[in-house]
Every structure is written in C-alpha cells, then in structure tokens.
C-alpha cells in the first residue's frame, strides 16, 4: 500500500496567485512558457524539499495585488497499487505520520492535510517556512468569497520525512556536472561506495602493478620518472623518490578519476564527447539508480518509502524517437512523478487523466485537467486516438476546430493555408473531425479542460443542429453557442453548401482531375469530360459524397486556384479563429 | 536494557505477556512500577506502534518516564501522561471533529471554576438575590456544592438531555447550563470536559477512535484503583470491545482519590467483567530488606511488612577506635563493595552512586572528607537548594548586609539585619546609615567590609583576608570556638568566590550572589560519587547502601537535644528512624570510641543511647 499527494493548493507563489492542482501517480504538466509549470514544481519543493532558494521574487506580486505570505497545502491520501484510494493508511504510514497528522472524518477516507507557510522574518532578516497540520481540508472557496488559504493553520508540526524524499531534476541537468559535483545524486552515490579493507588492498595492489607496468613499458614515462628523481638531490630530502601514477592511486579518490564511457556501434566515447541529449538523459538515469538504491534499503528495513520526483522537461535535447521512450522509463521509477514538458510525444503517451495544462486566462495563471469521470471508455478511446493521431500536438493547440466529417478534415487546412498565409501547423490550429455530429461532447470537454479555445464547424440538418446545441449546453462550458459554432446554411452539409455557394465549376474541375487520368483512351476521356460537364447539382452532390476522402483537398485547391472568394461560412469560421487568438469571444 | 535485572518469576511472567488484557493486583513495594516499565520496554521492541501509559499525576508520569529503559525515539513511541494530558492531546489533534474551537482555554484551577460559578449565579436572577443575602461562608459552601454537582455530571458522562430527567434539583441544572454557556462564550472548557469531550469524540467518530486504537497497540493504566467513571469510559470508548491489550495495575487497598468520584470497582469489577483479563497478584515486598526493616522495627515498632519482604539485606553496627578509624573503616567498606561489583540483593553493579553516608550534622564529615580525598574515592555533598548557611553570627550579618548592598530595596532582609544588629528598623535606612549606628566593634567592622567591596569584585579576596586578620585579634576577647566558626565561614565564602571567579571573565558581586544561590559555585556540584548528606537533607530519598556515621551519644542524639529532653528527644529518635529507612538494602552504623575536641584532647564516647540494646 502506498500514498499519493492527491491535491496541491498554492497561494501567492511566483505567478501562481491561487490555484489547486490534483495529482496522479504520474502527472504531466503542459502549457506554454511562463504558464507556471516550473513555479508549480518549485512550490512542491518548498513544501517537501530544500527551500533555501526562496527570495522576495518568489512572493506573488502584480499591479493590483501582492502577498506577504506564501501558502502551500498538500493533501496526502492512502492508495493501493493501482492508485485507488483506501480508507486508512497502512501500518507503516500510520506509524510514520502518527495520529497527530492523520485526519479521519466519519464515513470518509483518511488523509493528511499539510500546510507550509513562508513569511519574511524581520527579526532574522530571513525567510521562514513553518509547517502545520490543518484541522481539516477546507473547501477551495466558500461562495467564491472566502478561500482555503484563509482557513486556520492548525497545529505546528513538521512534515519533512526522510521516507518521503523530494527530488528535483531541473532542465539544466548534465551528467558531466554530476560527476564533478559531490552534492549531485551521482556524486552522493559515488561518495558512499564502500569496499571491505581486503578489497581496497587488492584493488590498490592491482592499481600499483598497473601503474608500474604503464610506466616501465613507456620510455617517455620512464624518462620523466628518472629525470624527476633529481628533485631528491636538489631538495636534499630523504624522500623515497618520485611516483608517476597514470591511474588513480587510492580508492578514496575514485570520484576524481570517475568517468563514464558510452559505447555505440561506432566505438566508445567519453561522456564529454556526447551531446547534451545523452548527458541529460544519463543524469536522469542516475537519479533512477539513486532512488532504487534508497528504495531497496528501506524495503530491507521494512519501512515506508515514497519519493516525490519533479522532473523539468525530461525531453530536453533529445530527438523525438528517444522522447517516446522517456515516459515508459520515468513511469518505472518508484514513487510519485510530476513531469513538466513541451514534448507532444510525452503528452501523447500519458494517460488523459494524467495531463494538466497550465494557462493564463488574462487575469492569472490557472491549471486545467480532463475530468475523466465525465467520459465513458468509448469517449476516452476516441480522444486518445485523436491524440495519437496528432502525435500529441493537440495538447499544445492554440485552437481546435471540431467538425463532423472527412471532407472538412481535408478541405479546411487547405483553405486555412490560403487564408492565413501560413500552414495550420504553423499557426497552431488543429482541425479535428469527430466522426459524426453526436460525438462533439468529449472533445469539447477535452478542449475546455485544457483551456484550449475551440469552435465547431457544423452541418445544419435539423437533427444535427438540435444535437450540437444540446451537447454545447451539457458541456457546461460558459461559451454561448453562437460564439462557438458556425452552422452551415439551413439543411446543408459541407458538400451541399459548396454547391449552393456556386463552386460547381471548381467541383467539376476537381472531379475531372480525378476521373480523366483514369481514362485509357482520348475518346474515353473526352466522353467523360462531357459527362461531367453535364452533371446537374444532384449528380454533382452524389459524386463527391460517394467518396468523400478523395475530394475534400482537391476541391479546396480548385477553389483557391480559381481566385474566387472563399466560401462565406469558411470565412466566418476563420474570422472566429482570428478573434480567438486575440482572446476575444466569438 | 543490557543491565541485568533480578525479576522474580512472577514479575517476569507479567513482563513477558504480550497480547490480551491483564490485571495486576500489586501491593506496596511489590515492584509494580518496575514490572510496568520493564513490560513497556519489552513491548517497544515487539511493535512499531505506540504504547499508551496512563497515570494519575504528572509526578507519577515523570517518574515512570525516568525509569524507562533508554529506547531510541522513546518519546515518539510512547505516550506517558495523565488521563487529562492524553485527552488534551487527542483534542488538540482532532477536537475540531466535535466542533471544538481551535485552541480552547482550559480552566484547570478550582479557583477559576469557582469564579465561573459565581458568574453563572449572577446571571441567573432568580438565584442571585438569594445568593447575595448569604454570608461569605455560605456563599462559598454553595459554590463548591454547585462545582461538585457540575463535576459529577461530567464525570458520569451524562449528556445534557439526560440531565433534566435524572436530576430533581432544577436550579442546579439551570446553573450547570449557564456555566456551560459561559465556558462556550469564553472559548473555554473545564478540566472535566477534557475527558467528557474525548469520550464524545470517540463515540461520535468511530474512524478516529479506530485510528487511536491502531496507534496505541498497548494500553497500560497505573494505579488503576484510582479510576473514576469518566476515565474508565474513555478507556472503553477507545478500546470499543475490539482492543484487548489493556493492562491495569493497582492495589485495591490503596484507593486514595475517593472524592474525585474514583472507585476501585472500575478496576476490580468493571474491568474484570468487560475485558476478562488474566489476573496476577504481586504481594512480595522489594522496597526494603529484612535486615533494615527489622532494625527500624526495633527502633520504633510500626506496621512494616517484614513477612512479605523478600530480600535479606545487611544491618551492622561498627565501633571504631577514633574518628580516623571510623573514616578508614568507611572507606574500606566502600572499596570492598566497589571491588565486589555485584551483590544478589542489589540491582546492577554496585557503584559509588548507590552509596550514601549520613550524619547528624555536617561537621561529623570533616575527617571522612580528608580520608575520601586521600583514597581517591569520589564524593559530593547533597545540598538543600538555595544559598549557603553560615554558622557564625558575624558572617550571617555579613550575608544580610551583602544582600542589602546589592539590593537596597530588599526590605525583608534589611529588617532581619536590623534585628541582628539590635537597631530599630526604618524603611529609609541604608548600609552606610547602619554603619554609623552600630557600636559593636566586630559588627561595625563586618558592615564596613561589606561597604568596601567593589562591585566588580576586584578586592573581594584582599578585603576578606583583612577581615580574617581582624577577627584573630585577641583584644576582641572572642570565644575560641566562635573565632574558628567565623574563620571557617569566611573561608567558605572565599572558596565560593574562587569557584565563581574561575567561571567568568566579567565578574560582578551581583552575579556572584546569583551563582551562589543557584548552587553553581559549590565546590562539589557534580552528582557522581558517594553522597554525603545530613539526615535532614536526605529526607524522601533512598539509597541501596547507607552508612550512618557518628552514632555516638551526644552526636546522635545531639547534645543540645539531650539537654532539653522531651519533644526534642522524640524528634531525635524519629531522625534516626528516618536515617535507617533511607537504606533499601544495606545499613551500617559506625561510631568512634574517641573524639578529638577543639582544644586538642580526646574524649571517650559511648554508643548512641538509642542503639544500646542493639546487640550484635
């Protein structure tokens, strides 16, 4: 049985004025630069790890407000191996936390309500952090007026436990620096290496033999040694002479000569010769090793152990295929992991419920999450499939456009390219076909949770309109439907709308493009061309509706080629997107 | 834990019991605290969880803590405290679950609660008129009656709804309610509430009760004969029929707290019925040895239980040729024991710390101190807390004047000084004023000496040496004994000054005075080695081995008591009894046949008249 930091509340720390974030065994933090990811990890460090870094700059200050105390609350719960919450803490954890820290209200699960308060201590001219055990876990806010951080601190009790160590891996990690730095995880491990006296003697004897052999076999080294012996006569000392040791002489100097070679099929190179990707990754792996050593020693003693590991941008300097392996590797480290990332690969591999998106809503930094309890497994599968399909890009979208079918999926990017003068990829817009008008809701929730602006480009058959309106309503998003939906003209779908908009020539050109190349003879082609030219609207519609995937992009390209104006509804949609970028409502 | 301890088979059996309820009926001196602490030590090694040891007084809790084996993080693993202390701790942790304010003020003192009752009476108009017409004594009596009613209601764990049904005295019920309202309005609870509220908390929040139940795997209640209903109810609510590892230790014959609603029945009947504990009986007495008890019985017959006393012990009277012989014999005896190292009657190794030497007055030790030093036996003087006592009148005057020099506002000592100087006290008088008024040459010189002392103490030594020379002047026609006394006293001050001066760079008379009062300047403040003590100072403390020296007549009993006779002689005999019973195992009484008198000749002595019929 294990524990879990279920909830973290932060007040007044850096850009985070007042946020609550729920955590999972692994939590993946996404969001733009300056959206508060690192601040969040640092806040965790204040509560659980070293807080010597705290300075005035860590206290929230804006034009309107500033704080003189930082408050960080943690709620720790008991969970089983699958992360399901348990009613009580297991014996090891109860013994560690004691009845002084555990709260167990009637009919609920037991938890630990922990508070850290950082203030400036005028007397000592230093920042002072105090820790408390709250009487209870307060509501986040009461009627939006009174907030959790105004609740009573409770009794003063430290909750720094060796059994719950906090590890922080910042983005600048580098194994080369780690080797040199005794305070790094690698440095700590190397300095703890213990040999038996017999082993030390044996190893040092062998080094001695090695050194003698190295010197005696080299005329250069031998010469240097002989020459340096003259030191003795000059200094009139009675020293034994001069020793040249190409290899470290004493075991205790192990870390001075310590180096790591990484061998690939091209040969073996010292770490210094490898790029930052390998070095950064190696550094991460040494942390994994450090934690597993600790874990083993606690396990041996039969004691509780649960590391909290914060990793900043594990993908730093790594190429995309290597990034794909990171999530797996990190998930195998014991304890609770919180990863901040800009890597779509990592976000794509995380479970939907593990992703937290930090964003700035104009008035402050906030954090969103996907409420998976609202989604059934089919919904989850659909979203996940789109996530994988977009290779995770969708998590980092600046706007998502939702629509029913495949024609739009192909046509819209082409139109967008033309309208914005940049590819949709460049401007960060994702076009997502949801596969039927009844499937919008999970995607609305997804976008809403991650605070990604979204809109719907919808067909306008009566039952479609009814359904879409209903889904928007039940998504409980605040947007009004006319702000987020572009309906085609009454009764139309996309194909019919193009015909109604008068692009019959362009559609016919598109069909000709496809069909004429299939014709084997010129006569055949001529006959086909005449046939297509003679299509009435009904026949046109039937042709392009029959094999939708073939025509979406081609028709769009023909329309653009024709130099005509874009379909009016498409223009309405793109204007909406422009406004969304500016942060204005529909 | 490494210390080998001699437990009896029965004691060991109890110590080794792990799970299940047990009830230990233990008579006085049967080693029940030992059994309890040993058992706790044993259990701490068996579980990761905590142990709850409940007592009835803070003193008992403190004693138990001191006797517990040295266990790593024992304070985290063990809650030793009173019922009230435990309940306060529970409420601090989880009191909010029953709506208790953050940090309620606790009215512990009876006087505070009486004041609350007075307030309650005032706020009950129908009552306050009658009350006002009563006289002070009646009012007080009434308040106590109400208080005891309120206490009783709370101890019975009566909920307010039950109150009216069960009580006919509506006025008391009304006062009870007003009293409670006042408490609530002051964000306070009273002493009895601590138990009642924890009882409520456990009953209403089974999850929290179960958290405590898991946390405290073993519960021990010491002196369980003193349990009252509320305390027993708390134990029941905590254990809730699920938790069986409860140990109660007590002596049904020793219930003393009766007025607090306590009754041995909670231990003897309720506990036995509710828990069906395994019952053990400890009757044997280990507090003292047969030899010592018999000797004490012979001196003053009393109800010592010699029959159940297990340990044999030693009692011996030794006659030495003279003081030198007496001191030598004592030192030999000490060395003999230390070399022997162990004795089956004594727990652990025999160390210097287990030996005390007693005497009727501190001068009896003069020769012994010399010999102890020569033989290299470590020792220290047990002192009464507070300042040094001087023997001579002159130096007592010095002491008082010294106080007034340092604190001219010290009216108390100024008044005493005036008495000694035979001068009428007046508030405005100063040290220099006194010098003008005192005629006696000696007293005048003493006052002048004090007046001349520099505040930074630079001339203490010179000035006091001058005073010594002055006192030696034959023209003063002082008694030889008195002169010796004065010189000893001055030497004593100088000794203390020297010890003080060693401690600090920034000397001042004020600091010197404080250091002296705190016992910091005493030459032998360390607490290891053999203890030297007068019988008076030793009261209330026991040692395994007592050597009582100077049991010659006129020394013990003191010659002055012999002269006055009567009550003083009874007191002397009581003193001797006290001296005897300080020994837990071995008792030796020594006396010299000859004593050196101040003027240089020896005088024959006889054995103390109290010990004449002790034939060995």
Coordinates of C-alpha atoms in Angstrom, one line a residue, chain B residues 62-404:
Chain B
X62 CA 7.6 11.8 35.2
X63 CA 8.8 9.0 37.5
X64 CA 7.7 6.4 35.1
X65 CA 9.5 8.1 32.2
X66 CA 12.7 8.3 34.2
X67 CA 12.6 4.6 35.0
X68 CA 12.0 3.5 31.4
X69 CA 14.9 1.9 29.6
X70 CA 16.7 4.1 27.1
X71 CA 15.0 3.4 23.9
X72 CA 15.7 5.2 20.7
X73 CA 13.0 7.8 20.0
X74 CA 11.1 6.7 23.0
X75 CA 9.2 9.9 23.1
X76 CA 7.7 9.2 19.7
X77 CA 6.9 5.7 20.6
X78 CA 5.3 6.1 23.9
X79 CA 2.7 8.4 25.5
X80 CA 3.2 8.6 29.2
X81 CA 0.9 11.0 30.9
X82 CA -2.2 11.6 32.9
X83 CA -5.7 10.9 31.6
X84 CA -6.2 14.6 31.3
X85 CA -2.9 15.0 29.4
X86 CA -3.8 12.3 27.0
X87 CA -7.3 13.8 26.4
X88 CA -5.9 17.2 25.9
X89 CA -3.5 15.8 23.3
X90 CA -6.4 14.0 21.5
X91 CA -8.5 17.2 21.4
X92 CA -5.5 19.2 20.1
X93 CA -5.3 16.7 17.2
X94 CA -8.9 16.1 16.4
X95 CA -11.1 18.3 18.6
X96 CA -12.4 20.1 15.6
X97 CA -14.4 17.0 14.7
X98 CA -16.7 17.7 17.6
X99 CA -16.8 21.4 16.9
X100 CA -14.2 22.4 19.4
X101 CA -12.6 25.8 18.8
X102 CA -9.0 26.0 17.6
X103 CA -7.3 26.4 21.0
X104 CA -9.8 26.3 23.8
X105 CA -8.7 27.7 27.0
X106 CA -8.7 25.1 29.7
X107 CA -9.8 26.1 33.2
X108 CA -7.8 23.8 35.4
X109 CA -7.7 25.6 38.6
X110 CA -10.5 25.1 41.0
X111 CA -10.5 28.8 41.9
X112 CA -11.1 29.7 38.3
X113 CA -14.0 27.4 38.1
X114 CA -15.5 28.8 41.3
X115 CA -15.3 32.3 39.7
X116 CA -17.2 30.9 36.7
X117 CA -19.9 29.6 39.0
X118 CA -20.2 32.9 40.7
X119 CA -20.7 34.5 37.3
X120 CA -23.3 31.9 36.5
X121 CA -25.1 32.7 39.7
X122 CA -25.1 36.4 38.9
X123 CA -26.6 35.7 35.5
X124 CA -29.4 33.7 37.0
X125 CA -31.6 36.5 38.5
X126 CA -33.9 34.2 40.4
X127 CA -30.9 32.9 42.2
X128 CA -28.6 35.8 42.5
X129 CA -30.8 37.6 45.1
X130 CA -30.8 34.7 47.5
X131 CA -27.2 34.3 47.0
X132 CA -26.4 37.9 47.7
X133 CA -28.1 37.7 51.0
X134 CA -26.0 34.8 52.2
X135 CA -22.8 35.4 54.1
X136 CA -19.4 34.7 52.6
X137 CA -19.1 31.3 54.1
X138 CA -22.5 30.2 53.0
X139 CA -21.8 31.5 49.5
X140 CA -18.5 29.7 49.3
X141 CA -20.1 26.5 50.5
X142 CA -22.8 26.8 47.9
X143 CA -20.3 27.4 45.1
X144 CA -18.5 24.3 46.0
X145 CA -21.7 22.3 46.1
X146 CA -22.5 23.5 42.5
X147 CA -19.0 22.8 41.4
X148 CA -19.1 19.3 42.7
X149 CA -22.5 18.8 41.0
X150 CA -21.1 20.0 37.7
X151 CA -18.1 17.8 38.1
X152 CA -20.2 14.9 38.9
X153 CA -22.5 15.3 35.9
X154 CA -19.4 15.4 33.6
X155 CA -17.7 12.5 35.3
X156 CA -20.8 10.4 34.8
X157 CA -20.5 11.3 31.1
X158 CA -24.1 12.4 31.3
X159 CA -25.4 14.1 28.2
X160 CA -27.3 17.3 28.6
X161 CA -30.6 15.7 27.6
X162 CA -30.3 13.1 30.3
X163 CA -29.6 15.8 32.9
X164 CA -33.1 17.0 33.4
X165 CA -34.6 13.5 33.6
X166 CA -32.2 12.3 36.2
X167 CA -32.0 15.4 38.4
X168 CA -34.7 16.9 40.5
X169 CA -32.8 19.9 41.5
X170 CA -33.7 22.2 38.6
X171 CA -31.7 25.1 40.0
X172 CA -28.5 23.1 39.8
X173 CA -29.4 22.1 36.2
X174 CA -30.0 25.7 35.3
X175 CA -26.7 26.8 36.8
X176 CA -25.0 23.9 35.0
X177 CA -26.4 25.2 31.7
X178 CA -25.4 28.8 32.4
X179 CA -21.9 27.6 33.5
X180 CA -21.6 25.8 30.2
X181 CA -22.8 28.8 28.2
X182 CA -20.2 31.0 29.9
X183 CA -17.5 28.5 29.0
X184 CA -18.6 28.4 25.4
X185 CA -18.7 32.2 25.2
X186 CA -15.2 32.4 26.6
X187 CA -13.9 29.8 24.1
X188 CA -13.1 27.6 27.1
X189 CA -13.6 24.1 28.5
X190 CA -13.0 22.9 32.0
X191 CA -10.9 20.1 33.4
X192 CA -13.7 17.6 33.5
X193 CA -14.7 18.5 29.9
X194 CA -11.4 17.1 28.6
X195 CA -12.5 13.6 29.4
X196 CA -16.1 14.1 28.5
X197 CA -15.2 15.6 25.1
X198 CA -12.8 12.8 24.2
X199 CA -15.5 10.3 25.2
X200 CA -17.9 12.1 22.9
X201 CA -15.3 12.3 20.1
X202 CA -14.6 8.6 20.2
X203 CA -18.2 7.7 20.3
X204 CA -19.3 10.0 17.5
X205 CA -16.2 9.4 15.3
X206 CA -15.6 5.7 15.2
X207 CA -12.9 6.2 12.5
X208 CA -10.9 8.5 14.6
X209 CA -11.3 6.2 17.6
X210 CA -10.1 3.4 15.5
X211 CA -7.1 5.5 14.4
X212 CA -6.1 5.9 18.0
X213 CA -6.9 2.2 18.7
X214 CA -4.5 1.1 16.0
X215 CA -1.9 3.7 17.0
X216 CA -1.8 2.6 20.6
X217 CA -1.3 -1.1 20.4
X218 CA -0.9 -1.4 24.1
X219 CA -2.6 0.5 26.9
X220 CA -1.3 0.5 30.5
X221 CA -3.1 2.1 33.4
X222 CA -1.0 2.6 36.5
X223 CA -2.7 3.0 39.9
X224 CA -5.9 1.8 38.3
X225 CA -7.6 1.7 41.7
X226 CA -8.0 5.5 41.3
X227 CA -10.0 5.3 38.1
X228 CA -13.3 7.2 38.0
X229 CA -16.2 6.7 35.7
X230 CA -15.2 9.2 33.1
X231 CA -11.7 7.8 32.8
X232 CA -12.9 4.3 32.6
X233 CA -15.5 5.4 29.9
X234 CA -12.7 6.9 27.9
X235 CA -10.8 3.6 28.0
X236 CA -13.9 1.8 27.0
X237 CA -14.6 4.2 24.1
X238 CA -11.0 3.9 22.9
X239 CA -10.9 0.1 23.1
X240 CA -14.6 -0.4 22.0
X241 CA -14.6 -4.1 22.7
X242 CA -12.0 -4.6 19.9
X243 CA -8.8 -3.7 21.6
X244 CA -7.8 -6.2 24.1
X245 CA -4.2 -5.2 25.0
X246 CA -5.1 -3.3 28.2
X247 CA -3.1 -3.7 31.3
X248 CA -4.3 -2.4 34.6
X249 CA -2.1 -2.2 37.6
X250 CA -3.3 -1.2 41.0
X251 CA -3.7 -2.0 44.7
X252 CA -7.4 -2.2 45.7
X253 CA -6.3 -1.4 49.2
X254 CA -4.7 1.9 48.3
X255 CA -7.5 3.9 46.8
X256 CA -7.0 7.4 48.0
X257 CA -8.7 9.7 45.5
X258 CA -12.2 8.9 46.7
X259 CA -13.5 12.5 46.5
X260 CA -12.9 12.6 42.7
X261 CA -15.5 10.0 42.0
X262 CA -12.9 7.3 41.9
X263 CA -13.6 3.8 43.0
X264 CA -11.5 0.6 42.9
X265 CA -14.6 -1.1 41.5
X266 CA -13.8 0.2 38.0
X267 CA -10.6 -1.9 38.1
X268 CA -11.8 -4.7 40.3
X269 CA -15.2 -5.3 38.9
X270 CA -15.9 -3.4 35.6
X271 CA -12.6 -4.1 34.0
X272 CA -12.7 -7.7 35.1
X273 CA -16.2 -8.1 33.7
X274 CA -15.7 -6.1 30.5
X275 CA -12.3 -7.4 29.5
X276 CA -12.0 -10.8 31.3
X277 CA -8.3 -10.1 31.9
X278 CA -5.7 -12.6 33.1
X279 CA -5.2 -11.8 36.8
X280 CA -1.8 -11.7 38.5
X281 CA -1.1 -10.9 42.1
X282 CA 2.2 -9.3 43.3
X283 CA 2.5 -9.4 47.1
X284 CA 6.2 -9.6 47.8
X285 CA 7.9 -6.5 49.1
X286 CA 11.1 -5.4 47.3
X287 CA 11.2 -1.9 48.5
X288 CA 13.3 -2.7 51.6
X289 CA 15.4 -5.5 53.0
X290 CA 14.5 -7.7 56.0
X291 CA 17.6 -6.6 57.9
X292 CA 16.9 -2.9 57.5
X293 CA 13.2 -3.3 58.3
X294 CA 13.9 -5.3 61.4
X295 CA 16.4 -2.7 62.6
X296 CA 13.8 0.0 62.0
X297 CA 11.1 -2.0 63.8
X298 CA 13.4 -2.4 66.8
X299 CA 13.9 1.3 66.9
X300 CA 10.3 2.3 66.6
X301 CA 7.8 -0.5 66.2
X302 CA 5.4 0.2 63.3
X303 CA 3.5 -1.8 60.7
X304 CA 6.3 -2.7 58.4
X305 CA 5.5 -5.8 56.4
X306 CA 8.6 -7.9 57.2
X307 CA 6.9 -11.2 56.4
X308 CA 6.4 -10.5 52.7
X309 CA 9.8 -8.8 52.4
X310 CA 12.0 -11.0 50.1
X311 CA 15.4 -9.5 50.2
X312 CA 17.6 -10.3 53.2
X313 CA 19.9 -7.3 53.3
X314 CA 22.5 -6.4 55.9
X315 CA 22.5 -4.4 59.1
X316 CA 25.7 -3.9 61.1
X317 CA 26.9 -1.6 63.9
X318 CA 30.7 -1.0 63.9
X319 CA 32.7 0.5 66.7
X320 CA 35.9 2.3 65.6
X321 CA 38.8 3.4 67.8
X322 CA 38.5 7.1 66.9
X323 CA 37.4 9.4 64.1
X324 CA 40.3 8.4 61.9
X325 CA 39.4 4.7 62.4
X326 CA 35.8 5.5 61.6
X327 CA 36.7 7.2 58.4
X328 CA 39.1 4.5 57.4
X329 CA 36.6 1.8 58.1
X330 CA 34.0 3.6 55.9
X331 CA 36.5 3.9 53.1
X332 CA 37.5 0.3 53.3
X333 CA 33.8 -0.7 53.2
X334 CA 33.2 1.4 50.1
X335 CA 36.2 0.0 48.3
X336 CA 35.1 -3.5 49.3
X337 CA 31.7 -3.0 47.7
X338 CA 33.1 -1.4 44.6
X339 CA 35.6 -4.2 44.1
X340 CA 32.9 -6.8 44.8
X341 CA 30.9 -5.1 42.0
X342 CA 27.8 -7.2 42.3
X343 CA 25.6 -8.5 45.1
X344 CA 22.5 -10.6 44.6
X345 CA 20.5 -8.2 46.8
X346 CA 21.3 -5.2 44.6
X347 CA 20.2 -4.4 41.1
X348 CA 23.0 -3.9 38.6
X349 CA 26.6 -3.1 39.5
X350 CA 27.4 -1.5 42.9
X351 CA 28.6 1.9 42.1
X352 CA 29.6 4.9 44.2
X353 CA 26.3 6.5 43.3
X354 CA 24.4 3.7 45.1
X355 CA 26.2 4.6 48.4
X356 CA 25.3 7.4 50.8
X357 CA 26.9 8.4 54.0
X358 CA 24.7 10.1 56.5
X359 CA 25.5 12.1 59.7
X360 CA 23.6 14.1 62.2
X361 CA 25.4 17.3 61.2
X362 CA 27.9 18.3 58.6
X363 CA 30.9 18.7 60.9
X364 CA 30.9 14.9 61.5
X365 CA 32.2 14.6 57.9
X366 CA 35.4 16.6 58.5
X367 CA 37.8 13.6 59.0
X368 CA 36.0 11.5 56.4
X369 CA 36.2 14.1 53.7
X370 CA 40.0 14.1 54.2
X371 CA 40.2 10.4 54.0
X372 CA 38.0 10.1 51.0
X373 CA 40.2 12.6 49.2
X374 CA 43.3 10.6 50.2
X375 CA 41.9 7.4 49.0
X376 CA 40.6 8.9 45.8
X377 CA 37.0 8.0 46.4
X378 CA 34.7 10.4 44.5
X379 CA 32.0 12.0 46.6
X380 CA 29.8 15.1 46.8
X381 CA 27.7 16.9 49.3
X382 CA 24.0 16.8 48.9
X383 CA 22.8 20.3 49.5
X384 CA 19.5 21.8 50.3
X385 CA 18.5 24.1 47.4
X386 CA 19.1 27.7 48.0
X387 CA 22.1 29.7 49.4
X388 CA 24.8 28.7 51.8
X389 CA 24.0 28.5 55.5
X390 CA 26.6 30.3 57.7
X391 CA 27.2 29.2 61.3
X392 CA 28.5 32.3 62.9
X393 CA 26.5 35.4 63.8
X394 CA 29.1 37.7 62.3
X395 CA 29.1 36.2 58.9
X396 CA 25.3 36.0 59.0
X397 CA 25.4 39.7 59.4
X398 CA 27.9 39.9 56.5
X399 CA 25.5 37.9 54.4
X400 CA 22.5 40.1 55.1
X401 CA 24.5 43.3 54.6
X402 CA 25.8 41.9 51.3
X403 CA 22.2 41.4 50.1
X404 CA 21.3 45.0 51.0

